[in-house]
Tab-separated table of C-alpha atoms and ligand atoms in Angstrom:
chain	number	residue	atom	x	y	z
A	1	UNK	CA	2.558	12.825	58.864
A	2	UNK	CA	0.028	15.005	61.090
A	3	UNK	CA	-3.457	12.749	61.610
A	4	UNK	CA	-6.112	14.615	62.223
A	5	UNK	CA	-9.040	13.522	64.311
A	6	UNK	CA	-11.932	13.744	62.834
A	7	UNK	CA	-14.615	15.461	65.100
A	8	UNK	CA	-17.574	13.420	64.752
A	9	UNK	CA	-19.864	15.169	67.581
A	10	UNK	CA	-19.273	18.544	65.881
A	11	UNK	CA	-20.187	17.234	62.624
A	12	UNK	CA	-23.171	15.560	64.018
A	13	UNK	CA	-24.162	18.754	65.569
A	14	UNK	CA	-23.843	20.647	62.101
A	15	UNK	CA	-26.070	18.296	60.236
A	16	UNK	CA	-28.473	18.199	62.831
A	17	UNK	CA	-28.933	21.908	62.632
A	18	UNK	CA	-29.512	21.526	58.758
A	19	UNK	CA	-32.091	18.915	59.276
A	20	UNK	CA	-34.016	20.788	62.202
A	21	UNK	CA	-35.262	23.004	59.600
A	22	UNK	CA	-36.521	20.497	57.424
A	23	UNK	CA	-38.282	18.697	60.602
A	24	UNK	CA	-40.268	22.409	61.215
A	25	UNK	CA	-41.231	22.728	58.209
A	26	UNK	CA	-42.973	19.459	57.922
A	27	UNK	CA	-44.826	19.949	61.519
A	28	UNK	CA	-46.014	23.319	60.232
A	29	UNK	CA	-47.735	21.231	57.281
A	30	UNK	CA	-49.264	19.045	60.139
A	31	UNK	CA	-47.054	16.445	59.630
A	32	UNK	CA	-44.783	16.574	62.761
A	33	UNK	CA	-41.968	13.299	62.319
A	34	UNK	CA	-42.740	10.606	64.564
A	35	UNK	CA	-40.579	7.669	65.371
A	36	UNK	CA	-40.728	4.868	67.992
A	37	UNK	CA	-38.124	2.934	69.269
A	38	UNK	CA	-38.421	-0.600	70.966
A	39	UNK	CA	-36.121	-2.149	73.329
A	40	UNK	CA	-36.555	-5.401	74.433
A	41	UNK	CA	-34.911	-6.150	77.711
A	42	UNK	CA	-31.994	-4.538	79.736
A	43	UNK	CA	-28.746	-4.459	78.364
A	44	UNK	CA	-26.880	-1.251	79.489
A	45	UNK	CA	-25.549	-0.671	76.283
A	46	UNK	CA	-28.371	-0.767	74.024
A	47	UNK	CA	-30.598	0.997	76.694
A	48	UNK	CA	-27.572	3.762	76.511
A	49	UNK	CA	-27.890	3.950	72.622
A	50	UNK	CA	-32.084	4.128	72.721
A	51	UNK	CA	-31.364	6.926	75.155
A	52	UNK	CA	-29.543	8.886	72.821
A	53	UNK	CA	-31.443	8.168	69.831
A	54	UNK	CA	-34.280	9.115	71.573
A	55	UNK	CA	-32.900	12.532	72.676
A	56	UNK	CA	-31.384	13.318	69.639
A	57	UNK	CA	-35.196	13.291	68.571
A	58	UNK	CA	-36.045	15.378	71.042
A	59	UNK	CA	-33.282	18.265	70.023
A	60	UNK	CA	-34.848	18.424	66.520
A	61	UNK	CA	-38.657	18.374	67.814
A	62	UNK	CA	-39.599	14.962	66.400
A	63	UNK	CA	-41.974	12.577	68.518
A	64	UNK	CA	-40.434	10.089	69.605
A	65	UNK	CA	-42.384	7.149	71.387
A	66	UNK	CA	-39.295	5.083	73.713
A	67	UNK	CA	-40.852	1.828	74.126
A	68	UNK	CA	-39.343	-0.484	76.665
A	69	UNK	CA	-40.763	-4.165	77.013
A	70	UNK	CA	-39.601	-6.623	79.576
A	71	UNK	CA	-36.991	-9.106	78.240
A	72	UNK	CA	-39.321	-12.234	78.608
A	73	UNK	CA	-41.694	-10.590	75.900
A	74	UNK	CA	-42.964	-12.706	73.256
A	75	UNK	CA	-41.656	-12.854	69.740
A	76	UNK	CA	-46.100	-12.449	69.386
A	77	UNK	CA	-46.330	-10.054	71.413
A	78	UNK	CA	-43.708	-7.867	69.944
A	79	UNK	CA	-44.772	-8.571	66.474
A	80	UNK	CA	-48.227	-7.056	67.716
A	81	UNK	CA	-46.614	-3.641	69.305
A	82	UNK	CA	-45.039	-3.695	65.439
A	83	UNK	CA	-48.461	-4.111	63.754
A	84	UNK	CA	-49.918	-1.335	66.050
A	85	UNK	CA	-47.278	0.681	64.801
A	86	UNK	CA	-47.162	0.381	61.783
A	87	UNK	CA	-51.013	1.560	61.651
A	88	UNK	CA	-50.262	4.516	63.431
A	89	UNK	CA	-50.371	7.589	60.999
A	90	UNK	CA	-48.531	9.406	63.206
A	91	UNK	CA	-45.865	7.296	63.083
A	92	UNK	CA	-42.919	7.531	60.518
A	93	UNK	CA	-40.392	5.768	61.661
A	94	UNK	CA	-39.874	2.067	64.009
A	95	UNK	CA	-36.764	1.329	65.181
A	96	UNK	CA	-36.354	-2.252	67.024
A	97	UNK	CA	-32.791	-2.079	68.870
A	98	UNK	CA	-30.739	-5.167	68.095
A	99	UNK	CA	-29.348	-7.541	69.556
A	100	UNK	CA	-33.033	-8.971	70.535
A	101	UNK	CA	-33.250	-11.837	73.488
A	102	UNK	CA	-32.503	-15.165	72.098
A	103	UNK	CA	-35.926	-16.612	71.969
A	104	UNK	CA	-37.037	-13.976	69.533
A	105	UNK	CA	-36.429	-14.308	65.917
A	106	UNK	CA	-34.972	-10.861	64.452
A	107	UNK	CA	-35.419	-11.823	61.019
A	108	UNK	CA	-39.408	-11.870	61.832
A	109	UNK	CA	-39.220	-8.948	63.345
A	110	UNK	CA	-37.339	-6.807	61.277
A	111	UNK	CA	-39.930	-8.099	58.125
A	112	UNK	CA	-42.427	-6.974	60.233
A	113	UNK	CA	-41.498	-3.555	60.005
A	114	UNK	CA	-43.613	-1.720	57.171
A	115	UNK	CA	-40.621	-0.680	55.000
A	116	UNK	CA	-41.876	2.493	54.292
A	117	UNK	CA	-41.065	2.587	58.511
A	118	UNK	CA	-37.681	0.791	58.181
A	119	UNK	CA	-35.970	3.657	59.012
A	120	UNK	CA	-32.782	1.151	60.220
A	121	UNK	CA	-32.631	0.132	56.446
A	122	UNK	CA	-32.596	-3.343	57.803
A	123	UNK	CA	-36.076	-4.645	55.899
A	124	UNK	CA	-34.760	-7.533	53.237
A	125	UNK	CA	-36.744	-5.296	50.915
A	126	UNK	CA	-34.731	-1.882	51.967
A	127	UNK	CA	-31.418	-4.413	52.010
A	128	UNK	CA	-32.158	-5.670	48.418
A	129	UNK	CA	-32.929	-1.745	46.985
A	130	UNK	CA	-29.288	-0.801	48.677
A	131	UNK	CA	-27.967	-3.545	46.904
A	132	UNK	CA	-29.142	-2.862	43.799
A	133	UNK	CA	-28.560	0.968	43.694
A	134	UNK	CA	-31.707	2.512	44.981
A	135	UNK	CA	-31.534	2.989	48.078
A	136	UNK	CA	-34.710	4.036	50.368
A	137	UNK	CA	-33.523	4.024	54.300
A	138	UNK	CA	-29.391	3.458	54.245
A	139	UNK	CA	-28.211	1.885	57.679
A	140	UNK	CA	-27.710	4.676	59.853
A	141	UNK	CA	-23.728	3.863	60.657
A	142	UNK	CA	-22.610	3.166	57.194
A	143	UNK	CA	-24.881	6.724	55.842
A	144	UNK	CA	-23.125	8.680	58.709
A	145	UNK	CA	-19.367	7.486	58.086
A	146	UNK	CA	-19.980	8.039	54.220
A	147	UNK	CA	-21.999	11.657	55.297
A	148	UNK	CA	-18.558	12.077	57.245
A	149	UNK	CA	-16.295	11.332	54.182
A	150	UNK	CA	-17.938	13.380	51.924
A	151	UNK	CA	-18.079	16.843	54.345
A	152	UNK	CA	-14.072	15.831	55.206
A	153	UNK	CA	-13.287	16.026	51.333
A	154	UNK	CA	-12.961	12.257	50.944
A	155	UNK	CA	-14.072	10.763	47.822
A	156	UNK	CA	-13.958	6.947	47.702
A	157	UNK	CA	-13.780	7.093	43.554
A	158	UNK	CA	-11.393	4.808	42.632
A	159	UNK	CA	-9.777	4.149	46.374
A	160	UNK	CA	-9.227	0.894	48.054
A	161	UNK	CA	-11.823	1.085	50.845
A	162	UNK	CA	-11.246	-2.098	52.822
A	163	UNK	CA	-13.423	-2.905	55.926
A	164	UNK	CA	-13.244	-5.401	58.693
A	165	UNK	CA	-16.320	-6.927	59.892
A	166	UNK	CA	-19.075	-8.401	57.509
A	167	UNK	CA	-22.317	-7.993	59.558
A	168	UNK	CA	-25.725	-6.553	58.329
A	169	UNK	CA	-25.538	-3.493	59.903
A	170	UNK	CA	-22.437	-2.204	59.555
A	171	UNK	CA	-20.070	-4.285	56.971
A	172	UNK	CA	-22.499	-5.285	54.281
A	173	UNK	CA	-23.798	-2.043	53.811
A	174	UNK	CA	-20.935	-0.131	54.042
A	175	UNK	CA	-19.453	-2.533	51.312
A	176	UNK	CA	-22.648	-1.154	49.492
A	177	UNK	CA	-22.674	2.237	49.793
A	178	UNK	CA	-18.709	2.479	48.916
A	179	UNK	CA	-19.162	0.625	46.120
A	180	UNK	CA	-21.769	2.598	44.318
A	181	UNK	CA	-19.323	5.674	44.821
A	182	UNK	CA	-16.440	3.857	43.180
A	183	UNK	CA	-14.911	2.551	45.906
A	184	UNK	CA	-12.805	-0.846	45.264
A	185	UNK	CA	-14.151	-2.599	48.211
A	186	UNK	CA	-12.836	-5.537	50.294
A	187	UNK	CA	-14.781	-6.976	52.795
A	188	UNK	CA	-13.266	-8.751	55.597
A	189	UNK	CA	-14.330	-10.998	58.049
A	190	UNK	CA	-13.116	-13.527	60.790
A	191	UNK	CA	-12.032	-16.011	58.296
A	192	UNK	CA	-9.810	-13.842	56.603
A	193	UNK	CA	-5.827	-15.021	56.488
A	194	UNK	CA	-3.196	-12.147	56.463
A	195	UNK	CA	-5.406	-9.258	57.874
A	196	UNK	CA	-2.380	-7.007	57.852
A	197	UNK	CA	-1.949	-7.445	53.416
A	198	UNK	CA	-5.308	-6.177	53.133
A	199	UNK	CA	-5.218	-3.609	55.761
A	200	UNK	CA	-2.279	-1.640	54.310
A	201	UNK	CA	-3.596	-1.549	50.974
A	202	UNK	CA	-6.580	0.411	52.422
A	203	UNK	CA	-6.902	4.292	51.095
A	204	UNK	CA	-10.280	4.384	53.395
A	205	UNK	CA	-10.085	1.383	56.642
A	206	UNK	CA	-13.309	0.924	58.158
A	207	UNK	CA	-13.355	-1.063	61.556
A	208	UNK	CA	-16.240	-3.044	62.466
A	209	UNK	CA	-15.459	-5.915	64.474
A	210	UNK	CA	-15.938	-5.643	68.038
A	211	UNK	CA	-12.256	-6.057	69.002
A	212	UNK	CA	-10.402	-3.389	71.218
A	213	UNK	CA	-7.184	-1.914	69.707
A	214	UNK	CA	-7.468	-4.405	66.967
A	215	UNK	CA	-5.741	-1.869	64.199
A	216	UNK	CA	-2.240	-1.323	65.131
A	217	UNK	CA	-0.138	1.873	62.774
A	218	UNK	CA	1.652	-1.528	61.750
A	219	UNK	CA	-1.534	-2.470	59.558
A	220	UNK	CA	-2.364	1.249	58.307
A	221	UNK	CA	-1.216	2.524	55.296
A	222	UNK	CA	0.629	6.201	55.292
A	223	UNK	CA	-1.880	8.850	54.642
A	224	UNK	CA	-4.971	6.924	54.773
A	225	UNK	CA	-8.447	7.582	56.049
A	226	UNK	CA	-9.170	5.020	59.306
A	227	UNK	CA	-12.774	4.799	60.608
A	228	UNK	CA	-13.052	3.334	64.049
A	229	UNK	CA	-16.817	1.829	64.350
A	230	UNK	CA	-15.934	-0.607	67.546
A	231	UNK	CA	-17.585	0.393	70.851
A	232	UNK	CA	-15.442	-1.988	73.566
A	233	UNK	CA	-15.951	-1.770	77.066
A	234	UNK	CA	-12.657	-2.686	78.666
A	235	UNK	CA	-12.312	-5.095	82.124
A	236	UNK	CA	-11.374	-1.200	83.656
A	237	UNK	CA	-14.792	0.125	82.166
A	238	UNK	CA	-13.121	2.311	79.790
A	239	UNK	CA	-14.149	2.401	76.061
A	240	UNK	CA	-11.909	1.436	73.482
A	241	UNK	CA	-12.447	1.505	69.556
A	242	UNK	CA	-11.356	-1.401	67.349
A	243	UNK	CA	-8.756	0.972	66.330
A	244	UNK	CA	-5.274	1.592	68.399
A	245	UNK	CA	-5.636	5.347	68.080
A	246	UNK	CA	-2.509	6.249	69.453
A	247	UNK	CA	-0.730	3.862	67.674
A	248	UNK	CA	-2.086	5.190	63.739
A	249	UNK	CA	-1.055	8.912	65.207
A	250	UNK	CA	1.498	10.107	62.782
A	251	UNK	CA	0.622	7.083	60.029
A	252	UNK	CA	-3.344	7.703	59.107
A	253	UNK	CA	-4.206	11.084	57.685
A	254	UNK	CA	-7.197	11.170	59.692
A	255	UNK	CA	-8.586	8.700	62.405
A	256	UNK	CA	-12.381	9.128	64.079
A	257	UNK	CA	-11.985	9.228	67.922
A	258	UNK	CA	-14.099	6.486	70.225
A	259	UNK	CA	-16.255	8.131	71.564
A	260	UNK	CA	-17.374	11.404	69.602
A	261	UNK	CA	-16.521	9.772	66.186
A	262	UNK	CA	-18.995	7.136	64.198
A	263	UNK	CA	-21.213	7.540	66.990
A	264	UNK	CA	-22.985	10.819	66.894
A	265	UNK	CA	-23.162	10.258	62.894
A	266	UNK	CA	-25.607	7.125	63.207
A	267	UNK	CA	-27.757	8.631	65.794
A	268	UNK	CA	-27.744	11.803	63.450
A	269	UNK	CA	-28.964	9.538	60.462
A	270	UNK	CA	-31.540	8.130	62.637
A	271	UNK	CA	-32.906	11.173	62.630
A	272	UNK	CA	-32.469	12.249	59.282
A	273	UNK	CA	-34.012	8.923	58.192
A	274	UNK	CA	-36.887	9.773	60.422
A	275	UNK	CA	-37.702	13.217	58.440
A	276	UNK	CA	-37.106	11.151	55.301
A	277	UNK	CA	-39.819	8.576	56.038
A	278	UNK	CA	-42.165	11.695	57.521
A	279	UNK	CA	-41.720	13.800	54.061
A	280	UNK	CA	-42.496	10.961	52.053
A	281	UNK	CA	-45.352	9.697	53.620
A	282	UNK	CA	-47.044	13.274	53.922
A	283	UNK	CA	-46.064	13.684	50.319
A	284	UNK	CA	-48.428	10.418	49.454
A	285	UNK	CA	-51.006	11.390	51.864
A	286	UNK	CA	-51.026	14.894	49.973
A	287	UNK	CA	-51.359	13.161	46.746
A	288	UNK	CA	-54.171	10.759	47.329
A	289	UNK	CA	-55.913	13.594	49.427
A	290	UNK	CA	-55.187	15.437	45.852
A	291	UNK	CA	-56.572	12.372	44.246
A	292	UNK	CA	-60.430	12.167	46.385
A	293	UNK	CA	-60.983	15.628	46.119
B	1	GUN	N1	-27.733	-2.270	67.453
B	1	GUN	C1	-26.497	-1.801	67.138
B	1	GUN	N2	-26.595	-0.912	66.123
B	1	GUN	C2	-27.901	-0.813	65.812
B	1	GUN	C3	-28.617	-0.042	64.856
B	1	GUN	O1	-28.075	0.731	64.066
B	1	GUN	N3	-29.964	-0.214	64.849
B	1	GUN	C4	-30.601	-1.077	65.686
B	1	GUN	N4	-31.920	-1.189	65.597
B	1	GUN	N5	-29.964	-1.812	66.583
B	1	GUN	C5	-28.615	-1.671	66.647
């Protein structure tokens, strides 16, 4: 079987070109999209990610406020750069990159966030409306690999979509989003015995754990769909997937590449999210302005 690789940049690219329309239009209303992210500290990864979240802002006109605080901030004084934002009209969207230093408390934080702003989708109110079928903000990796199914042809109705890793934001909410398109879902995690049995019954295998070259072709199914979400920086300082992609060549009908697969998706949602949050509160503002006059 030929795999293809899935061309995640160019897709990202695509979508971003539909949305920069969108993201005009609303700055010609007065309403230009505004999102800040926060970073806490200096780990070279995250700070890489922030950087390209931020520019991908950038490319579609949005304001985007990069806030970088010193890793011995305060869980207060964070919460109070959150407050400020949250009262700033001009700002849509807050973003707090994760992991956080250990002496903060990210569940605080991320219920600080006005949800309305929660354009991660990581709010226990936004988590509890994906769960239950409404969702307002869905986590930016899980919206871009099911954004990336749907423009490949792939429809999870009635597949087995199995995915490894259970974490909040990538596993849970992928198990979410799947599901509500008919997707029989099974979620793995660390715990689970006989990886491989689940792995090969996958139509759609989603990696999310954090291991390099974890999925061998031994574990894929023929013909199915394999999603690499791992970002592993090997002792050499090259980047490896949780997915052995030479190894699925010729098994999987399509594998996503590390890097220029999941990647450029979720910073792509960020963005869309972003426009999301700015339509819908200029939309209310219209309304009550509507409302006083
Ligand atoms: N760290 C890794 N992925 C993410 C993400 O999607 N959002 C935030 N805020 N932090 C992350």
């Amino acid at each position: 079987m030929e795999t293809k690789i899935i061309d995640g940049t160019g897709l990202a690219r695509q979508v971003r070109e539909e949305w920069r329309e969108r993201a005009r239009a609303l700055a010609g209303r007065g309403c230009r999209p505004g999102l800040a992210v926060l970073i806490v500290g200096d780990d070279p990864a995250s700070k890489a990610y922030v950087r390209n979240k931020v520019r991908a802002c950038a490319e579609l006109g949005l304001r985007s406020d990069h806030i970088e605080l010193p890793a011995a901030t305060s869980e207060d004084e964070l919460l109070a750069r959150i407050a400020g934002l949250n009262a700033d009209p001009g700002i849509h969207g807050v973003l707090v990159q994760l992991p956080l230093p250990k002496h903060i408390a990210s569940e605080r934080v991320i219920e600080a966030i006005a949800p309305e702003k929660d354009v991660d989708g990581f709010h226990p109110l936004n988590v509890g409306l994906l769960a239950t079928g409404h969702p307002r903000f869905a986590p930016c990796t899980p919206a871009g690999i099911m954004l990336m199914l749907e423009r490949e042809g792939i429809d999870p109705w009635g597949q087995n979509a199995v995915i490894l890793g259970a974490s909040n934001i990538v596993g849970k909410p992928m198990a979410l989003l799947l599901l509500q398109r008919g997707a029989t879902v099974t979620l793995c995690n660390s715990k689970t015995r006989d990886l491989a049995a689940h792995t090969r019954a996958a139509d759609i295998l989603i990696a999310a754990v954090g291991r390099p070259n974890l999925v061998t072709g031994g574990m894929v199914k023929p013909g199915a769909v394999v999603i690499d979400v791992g970002i592993n920086r090997l002792p050499d300082g090259k980047l490896a997937g949780d997915v052995d992609t030479r190894s699925v060549m010729g098994v999987a009908s399509r594998v996503t590449p590390v890097p220029g697969g999941v990647g450029p998706m979720t910073v792509t949602m960020l963005v869309v999210n972003a426009v999301l949050a700015a339509e819908r509160a200029c939309a209310d503002e219209a309304k009550t302005e509507d409302r006083e006059r």
